PDB file of N, CA and C in Angstrom:
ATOM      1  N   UNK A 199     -10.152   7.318  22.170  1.00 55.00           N
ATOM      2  CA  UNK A 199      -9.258   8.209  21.462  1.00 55.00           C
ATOM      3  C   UNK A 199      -9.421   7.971  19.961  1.00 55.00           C
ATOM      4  N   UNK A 200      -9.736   9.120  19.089  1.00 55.00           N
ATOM      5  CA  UNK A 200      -9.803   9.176  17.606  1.00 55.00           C
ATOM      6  C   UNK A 200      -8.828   9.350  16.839  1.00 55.00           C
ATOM      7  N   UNK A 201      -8.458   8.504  16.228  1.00 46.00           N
ATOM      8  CA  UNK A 201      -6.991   8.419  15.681  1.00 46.00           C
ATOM      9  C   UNK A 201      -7.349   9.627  13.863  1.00 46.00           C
ATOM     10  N   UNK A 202      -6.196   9.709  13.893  1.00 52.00           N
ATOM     11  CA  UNK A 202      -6.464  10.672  12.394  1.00 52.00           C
ATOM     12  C   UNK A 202      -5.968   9.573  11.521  1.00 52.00           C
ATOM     13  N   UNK A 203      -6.458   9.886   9.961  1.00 51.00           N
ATOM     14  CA  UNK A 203      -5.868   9.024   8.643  1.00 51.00           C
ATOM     15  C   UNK A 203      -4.748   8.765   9.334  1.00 51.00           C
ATOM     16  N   UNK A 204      -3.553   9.583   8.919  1.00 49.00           N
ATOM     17  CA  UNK A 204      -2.018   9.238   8.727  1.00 49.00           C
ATOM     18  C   UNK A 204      -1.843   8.476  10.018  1.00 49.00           C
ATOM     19  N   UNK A 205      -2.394   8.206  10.988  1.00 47.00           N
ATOM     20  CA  UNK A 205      -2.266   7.401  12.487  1.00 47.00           C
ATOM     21  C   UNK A 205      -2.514   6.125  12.158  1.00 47.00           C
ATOM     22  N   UNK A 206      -4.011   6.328  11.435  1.00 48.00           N
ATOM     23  CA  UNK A 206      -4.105   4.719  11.375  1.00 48.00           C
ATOM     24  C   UNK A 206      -3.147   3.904   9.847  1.00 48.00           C
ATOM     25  N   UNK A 207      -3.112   4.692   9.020  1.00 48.00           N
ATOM     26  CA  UNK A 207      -2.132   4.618   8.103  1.00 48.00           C
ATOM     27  C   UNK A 207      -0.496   4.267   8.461  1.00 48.00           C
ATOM     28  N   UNK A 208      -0.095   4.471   9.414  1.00 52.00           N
ATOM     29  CA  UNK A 208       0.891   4.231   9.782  1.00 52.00           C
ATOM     30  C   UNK A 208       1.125   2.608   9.876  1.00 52.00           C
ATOM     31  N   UNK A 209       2.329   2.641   9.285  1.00 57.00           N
ATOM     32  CA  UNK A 209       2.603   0.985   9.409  1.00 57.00           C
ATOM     33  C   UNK A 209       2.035  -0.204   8.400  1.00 57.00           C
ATOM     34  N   UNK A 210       1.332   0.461   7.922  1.00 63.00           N
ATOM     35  CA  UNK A 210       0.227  -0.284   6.452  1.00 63.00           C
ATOM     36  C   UNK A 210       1.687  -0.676   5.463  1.00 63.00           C
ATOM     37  N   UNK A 211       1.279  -1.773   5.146  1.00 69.00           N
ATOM     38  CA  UNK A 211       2.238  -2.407   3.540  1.00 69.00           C
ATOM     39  C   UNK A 211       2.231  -1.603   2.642  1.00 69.00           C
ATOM     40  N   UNK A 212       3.289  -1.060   1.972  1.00 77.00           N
ATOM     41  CA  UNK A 212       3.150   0.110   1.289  1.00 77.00           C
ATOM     42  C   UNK A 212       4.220  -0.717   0.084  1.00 77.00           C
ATOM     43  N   UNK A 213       3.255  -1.421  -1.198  1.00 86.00           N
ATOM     44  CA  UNK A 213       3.945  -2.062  -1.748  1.00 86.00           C
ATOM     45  C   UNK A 213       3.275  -1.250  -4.231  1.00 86.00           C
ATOM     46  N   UNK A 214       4.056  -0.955  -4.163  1.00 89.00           N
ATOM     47  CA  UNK A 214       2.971  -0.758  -5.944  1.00 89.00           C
ATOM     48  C   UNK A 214       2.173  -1.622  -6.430  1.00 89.00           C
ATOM     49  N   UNK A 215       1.153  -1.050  -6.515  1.00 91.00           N
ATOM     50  CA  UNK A 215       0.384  -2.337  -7.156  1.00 91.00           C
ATOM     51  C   UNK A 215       0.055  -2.709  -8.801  1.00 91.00           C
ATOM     52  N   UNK A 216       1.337  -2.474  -9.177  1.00 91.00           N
ATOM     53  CA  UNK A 216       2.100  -3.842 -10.137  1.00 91.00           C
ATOM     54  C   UNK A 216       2.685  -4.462  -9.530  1.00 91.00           C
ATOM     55  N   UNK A 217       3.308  -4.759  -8.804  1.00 92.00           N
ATOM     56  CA  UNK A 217       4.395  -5.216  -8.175  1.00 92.00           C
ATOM     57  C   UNK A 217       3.266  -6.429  -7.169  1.00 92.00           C
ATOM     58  N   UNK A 218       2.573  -6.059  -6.393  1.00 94.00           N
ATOM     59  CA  UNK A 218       1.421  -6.928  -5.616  1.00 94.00           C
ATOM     60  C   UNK A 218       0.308  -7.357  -6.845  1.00 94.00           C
ATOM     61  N   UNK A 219       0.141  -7.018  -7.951  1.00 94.00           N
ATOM     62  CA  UNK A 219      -0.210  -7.538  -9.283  1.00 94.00           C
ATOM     63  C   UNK A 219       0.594  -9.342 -10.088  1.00 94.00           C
ATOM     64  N   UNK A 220       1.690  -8.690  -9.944  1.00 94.00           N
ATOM     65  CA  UNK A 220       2.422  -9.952 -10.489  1.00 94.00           C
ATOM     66  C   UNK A 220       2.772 -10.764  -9.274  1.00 94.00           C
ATOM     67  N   UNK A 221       3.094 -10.328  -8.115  1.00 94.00           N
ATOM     68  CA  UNK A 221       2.939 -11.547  -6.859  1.00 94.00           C
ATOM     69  C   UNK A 221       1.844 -12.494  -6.540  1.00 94.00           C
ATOM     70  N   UNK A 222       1.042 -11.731  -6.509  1.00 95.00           N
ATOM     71  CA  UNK A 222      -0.458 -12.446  -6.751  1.00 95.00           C
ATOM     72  C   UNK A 222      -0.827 -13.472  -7.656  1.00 95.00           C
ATOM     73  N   UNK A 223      -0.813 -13.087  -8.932  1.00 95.00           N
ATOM     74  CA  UNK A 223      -0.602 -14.055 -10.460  1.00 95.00           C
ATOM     75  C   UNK A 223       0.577 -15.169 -10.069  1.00 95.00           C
ATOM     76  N   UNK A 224       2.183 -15.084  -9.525  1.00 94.00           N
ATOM     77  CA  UNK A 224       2.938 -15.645  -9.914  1.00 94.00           C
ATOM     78  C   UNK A 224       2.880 -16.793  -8.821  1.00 94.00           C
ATOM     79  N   UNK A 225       1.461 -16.812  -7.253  1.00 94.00           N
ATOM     80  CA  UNK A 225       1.437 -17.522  -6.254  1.00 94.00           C
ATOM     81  C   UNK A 225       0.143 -18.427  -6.792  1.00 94.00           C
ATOM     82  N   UNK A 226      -0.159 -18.109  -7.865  1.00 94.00           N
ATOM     83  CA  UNK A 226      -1.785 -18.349  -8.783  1.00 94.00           C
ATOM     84  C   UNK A 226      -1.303 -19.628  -9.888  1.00 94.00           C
ATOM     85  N   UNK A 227      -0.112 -19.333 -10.062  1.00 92.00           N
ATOM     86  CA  UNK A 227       0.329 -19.791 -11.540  1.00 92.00           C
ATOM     87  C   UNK A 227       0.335 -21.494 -11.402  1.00 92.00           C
ATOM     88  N   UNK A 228       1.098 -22.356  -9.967  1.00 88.00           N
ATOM     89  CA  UNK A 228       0.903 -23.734  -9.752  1.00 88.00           C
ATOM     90  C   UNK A 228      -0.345 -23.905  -9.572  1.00 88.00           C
ATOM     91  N   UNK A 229      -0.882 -25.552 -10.025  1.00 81.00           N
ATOM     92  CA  UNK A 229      -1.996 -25.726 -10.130  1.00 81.00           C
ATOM     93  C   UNK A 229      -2.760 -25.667  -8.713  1.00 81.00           C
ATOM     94  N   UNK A 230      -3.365 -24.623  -8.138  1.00 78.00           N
ATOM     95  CA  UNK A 230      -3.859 -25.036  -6.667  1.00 78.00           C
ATOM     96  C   UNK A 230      -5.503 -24.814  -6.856  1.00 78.00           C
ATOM     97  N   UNK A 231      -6.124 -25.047  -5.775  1.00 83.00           N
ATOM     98  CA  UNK A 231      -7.507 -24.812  -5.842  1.00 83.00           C
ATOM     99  C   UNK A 231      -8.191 -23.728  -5.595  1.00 83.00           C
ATOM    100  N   UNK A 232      -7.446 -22.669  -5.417  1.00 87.00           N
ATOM    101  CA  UNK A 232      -7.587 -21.505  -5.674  1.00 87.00           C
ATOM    102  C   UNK A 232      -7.072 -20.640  -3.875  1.00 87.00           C
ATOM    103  N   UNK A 233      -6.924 -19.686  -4.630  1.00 92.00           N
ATOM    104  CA  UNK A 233      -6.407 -18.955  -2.823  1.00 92.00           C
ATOM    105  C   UNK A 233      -7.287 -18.071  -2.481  1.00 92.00           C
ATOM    106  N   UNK A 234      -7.043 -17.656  -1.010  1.00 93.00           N
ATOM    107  CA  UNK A 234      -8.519 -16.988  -0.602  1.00 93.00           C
ATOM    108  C   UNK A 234      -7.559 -15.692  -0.588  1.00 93.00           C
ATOM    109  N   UNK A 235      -8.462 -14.480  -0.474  1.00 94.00           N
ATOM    110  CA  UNK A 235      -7.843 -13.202  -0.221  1.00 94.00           C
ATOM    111  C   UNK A 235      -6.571 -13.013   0.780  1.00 94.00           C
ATOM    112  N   UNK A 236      -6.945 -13.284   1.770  1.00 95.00           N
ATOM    113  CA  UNK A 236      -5.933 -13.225   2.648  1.00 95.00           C
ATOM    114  C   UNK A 236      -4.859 -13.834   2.565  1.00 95.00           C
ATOM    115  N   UNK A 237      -4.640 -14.913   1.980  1.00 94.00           N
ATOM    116  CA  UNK A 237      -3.632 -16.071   1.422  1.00 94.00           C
ATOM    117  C   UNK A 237      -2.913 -15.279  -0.011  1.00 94.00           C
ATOM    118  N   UNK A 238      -3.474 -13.925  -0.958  1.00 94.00           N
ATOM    119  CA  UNK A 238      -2.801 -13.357  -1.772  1.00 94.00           C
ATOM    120  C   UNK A 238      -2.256 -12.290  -0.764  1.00 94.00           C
ATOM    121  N   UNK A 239      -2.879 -11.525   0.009  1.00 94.00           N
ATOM    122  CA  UNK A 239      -2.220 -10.583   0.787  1.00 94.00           C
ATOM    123  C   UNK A 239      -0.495 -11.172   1.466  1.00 94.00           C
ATOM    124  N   UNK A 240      -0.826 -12.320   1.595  1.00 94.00           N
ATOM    125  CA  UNK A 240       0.367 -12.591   2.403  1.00 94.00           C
ATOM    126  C   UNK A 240       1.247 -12.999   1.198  1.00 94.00           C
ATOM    127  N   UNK A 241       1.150 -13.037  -0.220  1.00 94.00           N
ATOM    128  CA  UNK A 241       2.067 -12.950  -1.182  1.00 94.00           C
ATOM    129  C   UNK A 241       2.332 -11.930  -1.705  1.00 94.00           C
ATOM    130  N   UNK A 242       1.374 -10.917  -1.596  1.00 94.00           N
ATOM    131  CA  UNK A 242       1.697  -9.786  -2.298  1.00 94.00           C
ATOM    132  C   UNK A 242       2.628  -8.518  -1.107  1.00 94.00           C
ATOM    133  N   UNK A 243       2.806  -9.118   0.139  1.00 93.00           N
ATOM    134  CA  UNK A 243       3.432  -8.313   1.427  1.00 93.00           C
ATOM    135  C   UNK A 243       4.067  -9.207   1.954  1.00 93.00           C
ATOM    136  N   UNK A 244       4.534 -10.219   1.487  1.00 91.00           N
ATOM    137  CA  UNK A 244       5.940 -11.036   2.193  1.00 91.00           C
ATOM    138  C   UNK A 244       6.198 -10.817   3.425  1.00 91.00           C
ATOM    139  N   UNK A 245       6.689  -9.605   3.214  1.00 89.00           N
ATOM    140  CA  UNK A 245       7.566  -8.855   4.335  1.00 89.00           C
ATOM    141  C   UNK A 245       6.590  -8.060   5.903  1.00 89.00           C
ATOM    142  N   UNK A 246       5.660  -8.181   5.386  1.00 89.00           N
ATOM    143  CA  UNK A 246       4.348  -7.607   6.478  1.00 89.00           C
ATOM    144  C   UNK A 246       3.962  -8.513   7.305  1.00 89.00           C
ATOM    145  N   UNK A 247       3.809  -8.381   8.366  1.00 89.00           N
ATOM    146  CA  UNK A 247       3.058  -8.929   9.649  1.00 89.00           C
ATOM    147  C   UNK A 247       1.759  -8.761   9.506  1.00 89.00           C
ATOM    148  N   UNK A 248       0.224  -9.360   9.255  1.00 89.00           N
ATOM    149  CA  UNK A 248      -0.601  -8.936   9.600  1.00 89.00           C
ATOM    150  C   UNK A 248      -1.081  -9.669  10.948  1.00 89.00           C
ATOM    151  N   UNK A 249      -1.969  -9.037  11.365  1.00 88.00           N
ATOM    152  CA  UNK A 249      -3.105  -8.747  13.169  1.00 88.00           C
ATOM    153  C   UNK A 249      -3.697 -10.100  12.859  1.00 88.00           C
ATOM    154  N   UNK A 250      -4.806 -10.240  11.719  1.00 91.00           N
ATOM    155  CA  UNK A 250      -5.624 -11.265  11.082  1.00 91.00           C
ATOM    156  C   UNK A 250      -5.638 -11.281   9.798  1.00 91.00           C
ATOM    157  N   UNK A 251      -6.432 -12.248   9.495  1.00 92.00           N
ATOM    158  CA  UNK A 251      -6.268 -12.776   8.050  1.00 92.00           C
ATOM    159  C   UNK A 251      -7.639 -11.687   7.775  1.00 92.00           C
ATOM    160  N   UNK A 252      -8.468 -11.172   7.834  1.00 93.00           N
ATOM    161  CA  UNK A 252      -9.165 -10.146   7.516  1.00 93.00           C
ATOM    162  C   UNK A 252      -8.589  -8.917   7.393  1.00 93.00           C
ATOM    163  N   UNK A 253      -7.767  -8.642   7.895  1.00 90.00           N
ATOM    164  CA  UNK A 253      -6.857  -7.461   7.890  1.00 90.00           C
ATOM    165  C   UNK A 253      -6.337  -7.531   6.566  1.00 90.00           C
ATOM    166  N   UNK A 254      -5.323  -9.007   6.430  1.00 92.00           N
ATOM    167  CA  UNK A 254      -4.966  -8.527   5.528  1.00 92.00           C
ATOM    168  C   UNK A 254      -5.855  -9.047   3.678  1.00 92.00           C
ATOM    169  N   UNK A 255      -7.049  -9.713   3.974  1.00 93.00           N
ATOM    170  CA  UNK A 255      -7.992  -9.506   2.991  1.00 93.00           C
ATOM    171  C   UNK A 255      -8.354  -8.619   2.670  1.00 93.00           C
ATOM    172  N   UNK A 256      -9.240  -7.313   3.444  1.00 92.00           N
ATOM    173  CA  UNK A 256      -8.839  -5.813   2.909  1.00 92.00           C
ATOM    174  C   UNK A 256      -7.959  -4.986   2.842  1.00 92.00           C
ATOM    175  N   UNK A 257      -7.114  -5.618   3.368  1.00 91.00           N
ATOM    176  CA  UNK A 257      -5.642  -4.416   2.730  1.00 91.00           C
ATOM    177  C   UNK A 257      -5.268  -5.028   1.304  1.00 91.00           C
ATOM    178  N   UNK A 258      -5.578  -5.931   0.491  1.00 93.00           N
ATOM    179  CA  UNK A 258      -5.356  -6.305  -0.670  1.00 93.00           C
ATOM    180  C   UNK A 258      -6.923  -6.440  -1.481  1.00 93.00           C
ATOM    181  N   UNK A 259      -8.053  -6.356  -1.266  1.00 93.00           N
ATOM    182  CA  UNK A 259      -9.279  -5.783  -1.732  1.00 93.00           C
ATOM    183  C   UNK A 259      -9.156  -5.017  -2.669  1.00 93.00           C
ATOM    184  N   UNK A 260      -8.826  -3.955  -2.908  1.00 93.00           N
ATOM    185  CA  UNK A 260      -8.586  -3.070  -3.689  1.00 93.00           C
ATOM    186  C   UNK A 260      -8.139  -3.906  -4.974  1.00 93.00           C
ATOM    187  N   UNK A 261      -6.936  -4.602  -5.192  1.00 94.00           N
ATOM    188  CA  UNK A 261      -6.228  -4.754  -6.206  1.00 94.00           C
ATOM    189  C   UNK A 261      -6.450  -6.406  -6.421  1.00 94.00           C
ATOM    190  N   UNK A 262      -7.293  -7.081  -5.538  1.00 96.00           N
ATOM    191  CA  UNK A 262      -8.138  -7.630  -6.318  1.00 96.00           C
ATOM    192  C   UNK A 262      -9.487  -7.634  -7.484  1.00 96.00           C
ATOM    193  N   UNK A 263      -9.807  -7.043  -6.803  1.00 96.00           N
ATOM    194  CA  UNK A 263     -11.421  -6.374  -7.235  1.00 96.00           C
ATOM    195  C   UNK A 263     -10.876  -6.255  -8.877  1.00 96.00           C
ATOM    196  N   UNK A 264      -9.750  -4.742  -8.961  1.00 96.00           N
ATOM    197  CA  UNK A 264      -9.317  -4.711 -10.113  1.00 96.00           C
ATOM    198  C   UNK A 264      -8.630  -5.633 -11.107  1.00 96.00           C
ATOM    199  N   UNK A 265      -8.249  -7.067 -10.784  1.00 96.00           N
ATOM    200  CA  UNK A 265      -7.983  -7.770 -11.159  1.00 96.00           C
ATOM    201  C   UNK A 265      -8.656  -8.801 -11.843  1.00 96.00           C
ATOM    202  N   UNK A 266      -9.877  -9.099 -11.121  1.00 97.00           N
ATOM    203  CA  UNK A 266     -10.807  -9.858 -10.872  1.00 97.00           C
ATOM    204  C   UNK A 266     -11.948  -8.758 -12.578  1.00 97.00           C
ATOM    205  N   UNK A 267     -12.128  -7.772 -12.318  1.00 97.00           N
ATOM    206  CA  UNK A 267     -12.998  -6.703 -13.102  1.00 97.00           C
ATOM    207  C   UNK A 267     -11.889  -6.567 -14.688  1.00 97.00           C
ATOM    208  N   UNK A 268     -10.573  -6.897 -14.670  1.00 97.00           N
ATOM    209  CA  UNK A 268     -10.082  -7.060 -15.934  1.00 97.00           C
ATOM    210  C   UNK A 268      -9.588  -8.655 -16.390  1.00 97.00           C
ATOM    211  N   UNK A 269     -10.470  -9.582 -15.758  1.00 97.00           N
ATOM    212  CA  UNK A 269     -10.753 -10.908 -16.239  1.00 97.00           C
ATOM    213  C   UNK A 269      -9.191 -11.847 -16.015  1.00 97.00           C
ATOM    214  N   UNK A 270      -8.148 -11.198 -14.960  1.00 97.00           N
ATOM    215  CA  UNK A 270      -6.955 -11.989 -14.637  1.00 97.00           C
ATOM    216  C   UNK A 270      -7.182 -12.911 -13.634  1.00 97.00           C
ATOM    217  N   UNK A 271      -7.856 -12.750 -13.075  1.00 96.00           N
ATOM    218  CA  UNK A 271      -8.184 -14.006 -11.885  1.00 96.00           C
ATOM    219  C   UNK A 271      -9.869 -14.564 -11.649  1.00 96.00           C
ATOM    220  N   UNK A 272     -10.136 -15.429 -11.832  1.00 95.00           N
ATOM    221  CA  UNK A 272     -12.155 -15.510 -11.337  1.00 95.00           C
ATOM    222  C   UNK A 272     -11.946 -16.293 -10.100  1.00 95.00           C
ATOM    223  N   UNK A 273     -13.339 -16.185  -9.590  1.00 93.00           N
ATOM    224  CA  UNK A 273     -13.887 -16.923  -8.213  1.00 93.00           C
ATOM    225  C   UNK A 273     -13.649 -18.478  -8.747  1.00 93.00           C
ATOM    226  N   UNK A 274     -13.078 -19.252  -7.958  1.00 86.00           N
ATOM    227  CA  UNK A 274     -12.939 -20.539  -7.675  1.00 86.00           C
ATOM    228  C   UNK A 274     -13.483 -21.559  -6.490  1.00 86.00           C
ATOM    229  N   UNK A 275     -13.770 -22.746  -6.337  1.00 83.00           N
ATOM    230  CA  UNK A 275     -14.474 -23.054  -5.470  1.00 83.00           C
ATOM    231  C   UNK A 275     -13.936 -22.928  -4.138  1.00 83.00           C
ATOM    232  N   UNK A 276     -12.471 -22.801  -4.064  1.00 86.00           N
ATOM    233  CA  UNK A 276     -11.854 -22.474  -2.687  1.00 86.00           C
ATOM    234  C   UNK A 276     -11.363 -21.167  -2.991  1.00 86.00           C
ATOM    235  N   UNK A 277     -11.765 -20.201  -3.532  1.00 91.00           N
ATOM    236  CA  UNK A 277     -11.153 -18.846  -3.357  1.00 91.00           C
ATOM    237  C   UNK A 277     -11.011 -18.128  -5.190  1.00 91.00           C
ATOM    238  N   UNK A 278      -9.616 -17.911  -5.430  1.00 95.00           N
ATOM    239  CA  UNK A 278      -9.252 -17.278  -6.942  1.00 95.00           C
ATOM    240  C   UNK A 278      -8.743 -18.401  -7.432  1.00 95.00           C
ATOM    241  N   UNK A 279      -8.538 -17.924  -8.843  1.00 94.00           N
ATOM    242  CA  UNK A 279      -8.132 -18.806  -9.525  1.00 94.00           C
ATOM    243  C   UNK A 279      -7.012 -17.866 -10.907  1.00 94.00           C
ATOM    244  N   UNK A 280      -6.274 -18.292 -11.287  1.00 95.00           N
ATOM    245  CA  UNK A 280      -5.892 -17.492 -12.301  1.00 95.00           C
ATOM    246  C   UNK A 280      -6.640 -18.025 -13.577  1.00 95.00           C
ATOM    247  N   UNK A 281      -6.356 -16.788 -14.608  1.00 95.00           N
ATOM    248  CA  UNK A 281      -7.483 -17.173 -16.081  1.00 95.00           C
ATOM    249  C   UNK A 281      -6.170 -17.259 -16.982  1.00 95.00           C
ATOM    250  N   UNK A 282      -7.155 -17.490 -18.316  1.00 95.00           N
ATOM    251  CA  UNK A 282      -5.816 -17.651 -19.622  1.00 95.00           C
ATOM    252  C   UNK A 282      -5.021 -16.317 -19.582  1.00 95.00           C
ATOM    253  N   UNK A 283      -6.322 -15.084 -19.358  1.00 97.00           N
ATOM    254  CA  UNK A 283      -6.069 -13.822 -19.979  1.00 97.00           C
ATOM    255  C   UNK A 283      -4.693 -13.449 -18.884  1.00 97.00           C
ATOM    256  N   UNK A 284      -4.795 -13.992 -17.498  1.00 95.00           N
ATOM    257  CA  UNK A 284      -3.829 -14.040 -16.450  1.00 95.00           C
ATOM    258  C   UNK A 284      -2.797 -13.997 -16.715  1.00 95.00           C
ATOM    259  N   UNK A 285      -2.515 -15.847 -17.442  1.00 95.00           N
ATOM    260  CA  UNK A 285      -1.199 -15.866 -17.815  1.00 95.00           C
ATOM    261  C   UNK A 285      -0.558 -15.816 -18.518  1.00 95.00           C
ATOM    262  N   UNK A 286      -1.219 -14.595 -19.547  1.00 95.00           N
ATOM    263  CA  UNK A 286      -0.714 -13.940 -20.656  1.00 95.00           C
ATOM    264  C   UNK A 286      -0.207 -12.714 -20.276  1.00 95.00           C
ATOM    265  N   UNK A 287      -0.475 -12.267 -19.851  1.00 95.00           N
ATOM    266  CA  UNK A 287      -0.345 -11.043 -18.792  1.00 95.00           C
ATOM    267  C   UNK A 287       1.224 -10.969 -17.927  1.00 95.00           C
ATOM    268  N   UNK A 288       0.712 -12.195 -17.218  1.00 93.00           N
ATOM    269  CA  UNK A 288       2.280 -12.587 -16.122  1.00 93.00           C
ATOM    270  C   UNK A 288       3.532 -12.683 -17.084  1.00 93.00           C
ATOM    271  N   UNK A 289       3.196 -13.902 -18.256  1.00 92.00           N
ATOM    272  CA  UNK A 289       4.110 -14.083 -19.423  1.00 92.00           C
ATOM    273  C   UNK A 289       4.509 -12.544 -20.348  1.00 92.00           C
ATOM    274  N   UNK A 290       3.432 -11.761 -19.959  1.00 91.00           N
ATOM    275  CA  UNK A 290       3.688 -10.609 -21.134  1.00 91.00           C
ATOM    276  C   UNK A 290       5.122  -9.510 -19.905  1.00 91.00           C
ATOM    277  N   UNK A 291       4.971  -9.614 -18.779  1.00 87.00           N
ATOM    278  CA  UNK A 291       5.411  -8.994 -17.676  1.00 87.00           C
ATOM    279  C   UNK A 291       7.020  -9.713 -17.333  1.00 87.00           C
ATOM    280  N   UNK A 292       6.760 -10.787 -17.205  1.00 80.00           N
ATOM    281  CA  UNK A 292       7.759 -11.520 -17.416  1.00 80.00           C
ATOM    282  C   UNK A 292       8.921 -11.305 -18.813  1.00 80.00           C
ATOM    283  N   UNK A 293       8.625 -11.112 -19.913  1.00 78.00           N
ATOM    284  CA  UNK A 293       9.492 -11.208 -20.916  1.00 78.00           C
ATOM    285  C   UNK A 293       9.324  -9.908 -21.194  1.00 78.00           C
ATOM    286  N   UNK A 294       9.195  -8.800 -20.871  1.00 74.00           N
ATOM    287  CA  UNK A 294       9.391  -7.409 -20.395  1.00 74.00           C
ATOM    288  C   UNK A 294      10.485  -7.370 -19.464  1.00 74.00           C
ATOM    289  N   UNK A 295      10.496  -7.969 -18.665  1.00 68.00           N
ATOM    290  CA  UNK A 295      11.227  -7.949 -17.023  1.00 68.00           C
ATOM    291  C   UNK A 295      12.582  -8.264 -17.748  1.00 68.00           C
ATOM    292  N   UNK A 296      12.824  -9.150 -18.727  1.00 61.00           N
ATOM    293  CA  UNK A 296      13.838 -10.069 -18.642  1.00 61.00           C
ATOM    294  C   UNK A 296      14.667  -9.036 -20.017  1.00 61.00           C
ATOM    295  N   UNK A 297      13.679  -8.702 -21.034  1.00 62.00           N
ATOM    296  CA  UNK A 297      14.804  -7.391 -21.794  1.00 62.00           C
ATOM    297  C   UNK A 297      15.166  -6.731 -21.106  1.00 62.00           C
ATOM    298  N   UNK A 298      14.179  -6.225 -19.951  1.00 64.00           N
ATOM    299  CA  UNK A 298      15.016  -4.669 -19.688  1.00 64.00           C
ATOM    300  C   UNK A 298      16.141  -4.999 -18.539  1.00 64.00           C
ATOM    301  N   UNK A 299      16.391  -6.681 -18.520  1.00 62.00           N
ATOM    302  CA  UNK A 299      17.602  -7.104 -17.383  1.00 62.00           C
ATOM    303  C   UNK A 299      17.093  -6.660 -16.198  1.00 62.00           C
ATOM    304  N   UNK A 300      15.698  -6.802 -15.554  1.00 58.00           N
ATOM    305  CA  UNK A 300      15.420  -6.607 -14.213  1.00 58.00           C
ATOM    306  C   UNK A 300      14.896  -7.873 -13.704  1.00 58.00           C
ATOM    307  N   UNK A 301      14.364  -7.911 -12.671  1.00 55.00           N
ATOM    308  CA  UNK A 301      13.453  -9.094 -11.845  1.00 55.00           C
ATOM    309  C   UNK A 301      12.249  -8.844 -11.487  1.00 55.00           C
ATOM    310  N   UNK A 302      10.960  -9.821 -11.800  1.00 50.00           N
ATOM    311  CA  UNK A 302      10.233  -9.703 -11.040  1.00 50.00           C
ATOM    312  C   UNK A 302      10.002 -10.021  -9.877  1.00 50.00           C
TER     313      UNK A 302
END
């Protein structure tokens, strides 16, 4: 049986990606040895169940890649790593967050 888009779409983490932007960075920020994809997916979707840890490495692919291509996170020997430009970024997001009296 051939499922259509919106079938297999169904049920997918449906989170903004600013929002899975600064989760990512803010699970980056203690000193660790870096996290693997699937290990940001499960920070940037808390609330999501994934099948496998490949699952949820390409369901967060996307907004790595772009992360990774504007110099906020590089390859590390166990996975990502956050950069300076990172946590200028998180810090710039952060003291944004906190005038306009919201949360990240």
């Amino acid at each position: 049986m051939k499922l259509t888009t919106s079938e297999r779409q169904h049920g997918k983490p449906s989170v903004p990606v600013a929002v899975q932007r600064l989760r990512i960075l803010q699970a980056l920020m203690p000193p660790v040895r870096g996290l693997s994809m699937s290990s940001m997916a499960y920070n940037a979707f808390p609330d999501f169940k994934f099948r496998t840890p490949q699952g949820a490495a390409l369901c967060i692919s996307r907004t790595v890649r772009g992360m990774h291509d504007e110099r906020l996170i590089r390859m590390a020997d166990y996975g990502y790593s956050i950069t300076d430009k990172g946590r200028e970024y998180l810090a710039g997001e952060i003291k944004d967050s906190h005038a306009e009296g919201g949360k990240v």
